[in-house]
Amino acid sequence: PAFVRVVERFRLLRFVNWMSINFSVIRTWSDGNTMESPGWGEWGHGGVPVEFMIDLCEEVHADGWFHIPHLADDDYVRRFATKLRDELDPGLRIYLEYSNETWNWSFDQYHELVQVAEARGIEGNESEKVWRYTAIRSVEIFAIFEEVFGSEAMGTRVIRIIPTQAGPDMSTDTMLNYDI
């Protein structure tokens, strides 16, 4: 109750740390935590179950900002989207972001995405590879959400977020102008 009293004044809840997005180990749906799992809050251990985040959004009537783990497969994305579509109050918005700070070399996801980008044949220096892969994967994730929610929900119920940097424009320009 004390926690709910603190967050009920907010209209948007960003779950980046609750989802253990930085240093995430999630690749498949079964890697995530369930309501019965111990240790929800431990870094790199699956994070808080999506059901709990949905319940909190509904209890305080706040939109949710959800993240897709950087190595999550398409099945994970589809299941996550389906759970949000089926269980979150349709009057609440979903802010959708691929990972978090993929541009930031101090996080594991940056280094892991360099390898993923190279495996996919993406060219450029190390940072450009990650920025370009981030653009590609973001579009792929948005397309899965569009399949699940329908095109009419995109931009109204599902708000797409590109994980770019507020500082230098190079990462933003590279992601937004990359010809996918």
PDB file of C-alpha atoms in Angstrom:
ATOM      1  CA  PRO A   1       0.000   0.000   0.000  1.00  0.00           C
ATOM      2  CA  ALA A   2       2.791   2.491   0.791  1.00  0.00           C
ATOM      3  CA  PHE A   3       4.434   1.863  -2.591  1.00  0.00           C
ATOM      4  CA  VAL A   4       1.121   2.228  -4.429  1.00  0.00           C
ATOM      5  CA  ARG A   5       0.535   5.560  -2.672  1.00  0.00           C
ATOM      6  CA  VAL A   6       3.897   6.789  -3.991  1.00  0.00           C
ATOM      7  CA  VAL A   7       3.400   5.721  -7.618  1.00  0.00           C
ATOM      8  CA  GLU A   8      -0.321   6.439  -7.996  1.00  0.00           C
ATOM      9  CA  ARG A   9       0.412  10.092  -8.757  1.00  0.00           C
ATOM     10  CA  PHE A  10       2.285   9.143 -11.951  1.00  0.00           C
ATOM     11  CA  ARG A  11       0.582   8.591 -15.312  1.00  0.00           C
ATOM     12  CA  LEU A  12       3.446   6.598 -16.874  1.00  0.00           C
ATOM     13  CA  LEU A  13       5.466   3.851 -15.206  1.00  0.00           C
ATOM     14  CA  ARG A  14       8.781   2.916 -16.864  1.00  0.00           C
ATOM     15  CA  PHE A  15       9.791  -0.631 -15.986  1.00  0.00           C
ATOM     16  CA  VAL A  16      13.398  -0.695 -17.238  1.00  0.00           C
ATOM     17  CA  ASN A  17      14.910  -1.795 -13.921  1.00  0.00           C
ATOM     18  CA  TRP A  18      11.975  -3.944 -12.887  1.00  0.00           C
ATOM     19  CA  MET A  19      12.457  -5.893 -16.108  1.00  0.00           C
ATOM     20  CA  SER A  20      16.231  -6.243 -15.484  1.00  0.00           C
ATOM     21  CA  ILE A  21      16.758  -4.971 -19.028  1.00  0.00           C
ATOM     22  CA  ASN A  22      20.343  -3.879 -18.491  1.00  0.00           C
ATOM     23  CA  PHE A  23      22.477  -7.032 -18.474  1.00  0.00           C
ATOM     24  CA  SER A  24      19.406  -9.131 -19.355  1.00  0.00           C
ATOM     25  CA  VAL A  25      19.829 -12.886 -19.818  1.00  0.00           C
ATOM     26  CA  ILE A  26      16.399 -13.399 -21.403  1.00  0.00           C
ATOM     27  CA  ARG A  27      16.353 -15.085 -24.796  1.00  0.00           C
ATOM     28  CA  THR A  28      13.131 -17.125 -24.641  1.00  0.00           C
ATOM     29  CA  TRP A  29       9.777 -16.776 -22.882  1.00  0.00           C
ATOM     30  CA  SER A  30      10.732 -19.456 -20.343  1.00  0.00           C
ATOM     31  CA  ASP A  31      13.750 -17.372 -19.240  1.00  0.00           C
ATOM     32  CA  GLY A  32      11.467 -14.735 -17.699  1.00  0.00           C
ATOM     33  CA  ASN A  33      10.072 -14.876 -14.185  1.00  0.00           C
ATOM     34  CA  THR A  34       6.564 -15.934 -13.289  1.00  0.00           C
ATOM     35  CA  MET A  35       4.502 -14.853 -10.287  1.00  0.00           C
ATOM     36  CA  GLU A  36       5.833 -17.965  -8.488  1.00  0.00           C
ATOM     37  CA  SER A  37       9.523 -17.275  -9.235  1.00  0.00           C
ATOM     38  CA  PRO A  38      11.818 -16.180  -6.382  1.00  0.00           C
ATOM     39  CA  GLY A  39      14.259 -13.294  -6.738  1.00  0.00           C
ATOM     40  CA  TRP A  40      12.370 -11.011  -9.117  1.00  0.00           C
ATOM     41  CA  GLY A  41      14.521  -7.979  -8.418  1.00  0.00           C
ATOM     42  CA  GLU A  42      17.930  -9.520  -8.991  1.00  0.00           C
ATOM     43  CA  TRP A  43      19.871  -8.010 -11.916  1.00  0.00           C
ATOM     44  CA  GLY A  44      20.038 -10.321 -14.874  1.00  0.00           C
ATOM     45  CA  HIS A  45      17.566 -12.825 -13.453  1.00  0.00           C
ATOM     46  CA  GLY A  46      14.453 -12.180 -15.490  1.00  0.00           C
ATOM     47  CA  GLY A  47      12.979  -9.246 -13.632  1.00  0.00           C
ATOM     48  CA  VAL A  48       9.463  -8.700 -12.337  1.00  0.00           C
ATOM     49  CA  PRO A  49       6.784 -10.788 -14.087  1.00  0.00           C
ATOM     50  CA  VAL A  50       4.769  -8.933 -16.710  1.00  0.00           C
ATOM     51  CA  GLU A  51       1.549  -9.848 -14.866  1.00  0.00           C
ATOM     52  CA  PHE A  52       2.692  -7.852 -11.834  1.00  0.00           C
ATOM     53  CA  MET A  53       3.522  -4.814 -13.976  1.00  0.00           C
ATOM     54  CA  ILE A  54       0.111  -5.075 -15.652  1.00  0.00           C
ATOM     55  CA  ASP A  55      -1.597  -5.257 -12.244  1.00  0.00           C
ATOM     56  CA  LEU A  56       0.275  -2.176 -11.008  1.00  0.00           C
ATOM     57  CA  CYS A  57      -0.582  -0.154 -14.122  1.00  0.00           C
ATOM     58  CA  GLU A  58      -4.233  -1.026 -13.693  1.00  0.00           C
ATOM     59  CA  GLU A  59      -4.293  -0.404  -9.949  1.00  0.00           C
ATOM     60  CA  VAL A  60      -2.943   3.151 -10.310  1.00  0.00           C
ATOM     61  CA  HIS A  61      -4.389   3.677 -13.810  1.00  0.00           C
ATOM     62  CA  ALA A  62      -1.025   4.510 -15.393  1.00  0.00           C
ATOM     63  CA  ASP A  63       0.356   3.740 -18.838  1.00  0.00           C
ATOM     64  CA  GLY A  64       3.268   1.286 -18.917  1.00  0.00           C
ATOM     65  CA  TRP A  65       6.671   1.692 -20.554  1.00  0.00           C
ATOM     66  CA  PHE A  66       7.850  -1.824 -21.345  1.00  0.00           C
ATOM     67  CA  HIS A  67      11.166  -3.022 -22.748  1.00  0.00           C
ATOM     68  CA  ILE A  68      12.041  -6.011 -24.902  1.00  0.00           C
ATOM     69  CA  PRO A  69      15.293  -7.707 -23.799  1.00  0.00           C
ATOM     70  CA  HIS A  70      18.110  -7.295 -26.320  1.00  0.00           C
ATOM     71  CA  LEU A  71      18.468 -11.025 -27.064  1.00  0.00           C
ATOM     72  CA  ALA A  72      14.773 -11.977 -26.839  1.00  0.00           C
ATOM     73  CA  ASP A  73      13.558 -14.111 -29.725  1.00  0.00           C
ATOM     74  CA  ASP A  74      10.450 -13.418 -31.805  1.00  0.00           C
ATOM     75  CA  ASP A  75       8.381 -15.909 -29.800  1.00  0.00           C
ATOM     76  CA  TYR A  76       9.154 -13.968 -26.616  1.00  0.00           C
ATOM     77  CA  VAL A  77       8.127 -10.710 -28.304  1.00  0.00           C
ATOM     78  CA  ARG A  78       4.887 -12.242 -29.609  1.00  0.00           C
ATOM     79  CA  ARG A  79       3.973 -13.729 -26.209  1.00  0.00           C
ATOM     80  CA  PHE A  80       4.769 -10.457 -24.460  1.00  0.00           C
ATOM     81  CA  ALA A  81       2.630  -8.521 -26.929  1.00  0.00           C
ATOM     82  CA  THR A  82      -0.224 -11.022 -26.611  1.00  0.00           C
ATOM     83  CA  LYS A  83      -0.150 -10.841 -22.813  1.00  0.00           C
ATOM     84  CA  LEU A  84      -0.312  -7.038 -22.919  1.00  0.00           C
ATOM     85  CA  ARG A  85      -3.115  -7.108 -25.503  1.00  0.00           C
ATOM     86  CA  ASP A  86      -5.165  -9.647 -23.558  1.00  0.00           C
ATOM     87  CA  GLU A  87      -4.542  -8.550 -19.967  1.00  0.00           C
ATOM     88  CA  LEU A  88      -3.777  -4.820 -19.834  1.00  0.00           C
ATOM     89  CA  ASP A  89      -6.746  -2.460 -19.630  1.00  0.00           C
ATOM     90  CA  PRO A  90      -7.309  -1.330 -23.246  1.00  0.00           C
ATOM     91  CA  GLY A  91      -7.653   2.244 -21.997  1.00  0.00           C
ATOM     92  CA  LEU A  92      -3.981   2.260 -21.004  1.00  0.00           C
ATOM     93  CA  ARG A  93      -1.146   2.925 -23.420  1.00  0.00           C
ATOM     94  CA  ILE A  94       1.915   0.782 -23.951  1.00  0.00           C
ATOM     95  CA  TYR A  95       5.222   2.531 -24.533  1.00  0.00           C
ATOM     96  CA  LEU A  96       7.446  -0.008 -26.264  1.00  0.00           C
ATOM     97  CA  GLU A  97      11.231   0.143 -26.355  1.00  0.00           C
ATOM     98  CA  TYR A  98      13.804  -2.355 -27.564  1.00  0.00           C
ATOM     99  CA  SER A  99      16.252  -2.923 -24.712  1.00  0.00           C
ATOM    100  CA  ASN A 100      17.784   0.184 -23.132  1.00  0.00           C
ATOM    101  CA  GLU A 101      20.853   2.226 -23.960  1.00  0.00           C
ATOM    102  CA  THR A 102      22.051  -0.156 -26.645  1.00  0.00           C
ATOM    103  CA  TRP A 103      24.454   2.626 -27.651  1.00  0.00           C
ATOM    104  CA  ASN A 104      26.141   2.583 -24.220  1.00  0.00           C
ATOM    105  CA  TRP A 105      29.386   0.573 -24.281  1.00  0.00           C
ATOM    106  CA  SER A 106      29.321   0.266 -20.447  1.00  0.00           C
ATOM    107  CA  PHE A 107      26.399  -2.187 -20.683  1.00  0.00           C
ATOM    108  CA  ASP A 108      26.660  -5.840 -21.701  1.00  0.00           C
ATOM    109  CA  GLN A 109      23.911  -5.413 -24.296  1.00  0.00           C
ATOM    110  CA  TYR A 110      26.133  -3.094 -26.348  1.00  0.00           C
ATOM    111  CA  HIS A 111      28.932  -5.673 -26.590  1.00  0.00           C
ATOM    112  CA  GLU A 112      26.548  -8.561 -27.218  1.00  0.00           C
ATOM    113  CA  LEU A 113      24.818  -6.601 -29.987  1.00  0.00           C
ATOM    114  CA  VAL A 114      28.141  -5.915 -31.698  1.00  0.00           C
ATOM    115  CA  GLN A 115      28.407  -9.686 -32.151  1.00  0.00           C
ATOM    116  CA  VAL A 116      24.775 -10.021 -33.278  1.00  0.00           C
ATOM    117  CA  ALA A 117      25.210  -7.194 -35.794  1.00  0.00           C
ATOM    118  CA  GLU A 118      28.397  -8.726 -37.188  1.00  0.00           C
ATOM    119  CA  ALA A 119      26.682 -12.110 -37.527  1.00  0.00           C
ATOM    120  CA  ARG A 120      23.963 -10.393 -39.575  1.00  0.00           C
ATOM    121  CA  GLY A 121      26.543  -8.748 -41.816  1.00  0.00           C
ATOM    122  CA  ILE A 122      25.865  -5.178 -40.714  1.00  0.00           C
ATOM    123  CA  GLU A 123      28.676  -2.857 -41.741  1.00  0.00           C
ATOM    124  CA  GLY A 124      30.302   0.141 -40.064  1.00  0.00           C
ATOM    125  CA  ASN A 125      32.418   0.756 -37.026  1.00  0.00           C
ATOM    126  CA  GLU A 126      31.461  -0.990 -33.779  1.00  0.00           C
ATOM    127  CA  SER A 127      29.002   1.700 -32.663  1.00  0.00           C
ATOM    128  CA  GLU A 128      27.418   2.060 -36.113  1.00  0.00           C
ATOM    129  CA  LYS A 129      26.842  -1.693 -36.230  1.00  0.00           C
ATOM    130  CA  VAL A 130      24.989  -1.580 -32.909  1.00  0.00           C
ATOM    131  CA  TRP A 131      22.969   1.505 -33.881  1.00  0.00           C
ATOM    132  CA  ARG A 132      21.989  -0.063 -37.198  1.00  0.00           C
ATOM    133  CA  TYR A 133      21.075  -3.380 -35.609  1.00  0.00           C
ATOM    134  CA  THR A 134      19.031  -1.510 -32.980  1.00  0.00           C
ATOM    135  CA  ALA A 135      17.066   0.148 -35.790  1.00  0.00           C
ATOM    136  CA  ILE A 136      16.488  -3.200 -37.515  1.00  0.00           C
ATOM    137  CA  ARG A 137      15.453  -5.049 -34.364  1.00  0.00           C
ATOM    138  CA  SER A 138      13.213  -2.206 -33.208  1.00  0.00           C
ATOM    139  CA  VAL A 139      11.339  -2.319 -36.530  1.00  0.00           C
ATOM    140  CA  GLU A 140      11.046  -6.133 -36.285  1.00  0.00           C
ATOM    141  CA  ILE A 141       9.617  -5.849 -32.759  1.00  0.00           C
ATOM    142  CA  PHE A 142       7.203  -3.104 -33.801  1.00  0.00           C
ATOM    143  CA  ALA A 143       6.020  -5.326 -36.680  1.00  0.00           C
ATOM    144  CA  ILE A 144       5.308  -8.215 -34.289  1.00  0.00           C
ATOM    145  CA  PHE A 145       3.325  -5.899 -32.013  1.00  0.00           C
ATOM    146  CA  GLU A 146       1.420  -4.656 -35.058  1.00  0.00           C
ATOM    147  CA  GLU A 147       0.558  -8.268 -35.990  1.00  0.00           C
ATOM    148  CA  VAL A 148      -0.726  -8.886 -32.457  1.00  0.00           C
ATOM    149  CA  PHE A 149      -2.499  -5.559 -31.845  1.00  0.00           C
ATOM    150  CA  GLY A 150      -3.457  -4.570 -35.395  1.00  0.00           C
ATOM    151  CA  SER A 151      -2.255  -1.533 -37.283  1.00  0.00           C
ATOM    152  CA  GLU A 152      -4.913   0.751 -35.779  1.00  0.00           C
ATOM    153  CA  ALA A 153      -3.283   0.373 -32.332  1.00  0.00           C
ATOM    154  CA  MET A 154       0.164   1.448 -33.476  1.00  0.00           C
ATOM    155  CA  GLY A 155       0.767   5.053 -32.507  1.00  0.00           C
ATOM    156  CA  THR A 156      -2.412   5.269 -30.443  1.00  0.00           C
ATOM    157  CA  ARG A 157      -2.321   2.396 -27.949  1.00  0.00           C
ATOM    158  CA  VAL A 158       1.224   1.197 -28.683  1.00  0.00           C
ATOM    159  CA  ILE A 159       3.766   4.029 -28.707  1.00  0.00           C
ATOM    160  CA  ARG A 160       7.053   3.059 -30.369  1.00  0.00           C
ATOM    161  CA  ILE A 161      10.272   4.225 -28.698  1.00  0.00           C
ATOM    162  CA  ILE A 162      13.733   4.144 -30.293  1.00  0.00           C
ATOM    163  CA  PRO A 163      16.459   3.701 -27.617  1.00  0.00           C
ATOM    164  CA  THR A 164      18.744   6.521 -28.639  1.00  0.00           C
ATOM    165  CA  GLN A 165      21.055   8.885 -26.821  1.00  0.00           C
ATOM    166  CA  ALA A 166      20.129  12.404 -25.759  1.00  0.00           C
ATOM    167  CA  GLY A 167      23.675  13.692 -26.295  1.00  0.00           C
ATOM    168  CA  PRO A 168      25.419  13.484 -29.669  1.00  0.00           C
ATOM    169  CA  ASP A 169      23.076  13.181 -32.628  1.00  0.00           C
ATOM    170  CA  MET A 170      25.212  10.553 -34.386  1.00  0.00           C
ATOM    171  CA  SER A 171      23.453   7.540 -32.844  1.00  0.00           C
ATOM    172  CA  THR A 172      20.002   9.037 -33.402  1.00  0.00           C
ATOM    173  CA  ASP A 173      20.758  10.007 -36.998  1.00  0.00           C
ATOM    174  CA  THR A 174      22.212   6.581 -37.742  1.00  0.00           C
ATOM    175  CA  MET A 175      19.194   4.738 -36.292  1.00  0.00           C
ATOM    176  CA  LEU A 176      16.511   6.929 -37.812  1.00  0.00           C
ATOM    177  CA  ASN A 177      18.108   7.221 -41.237  1.00  0.00           C
ATOM    178  CA  TYR A 178      19.266   3.631 -41.663  1.00  0.00           C
ATOM    179  CA  ASP A 179      17.710   2.115 -44.791  1.00  0.00           C
ATOM    180  CA  ILE A 180      16.377  -1.175 -43.464  1.00  0.00           C
TER     181      ILE A 180
END
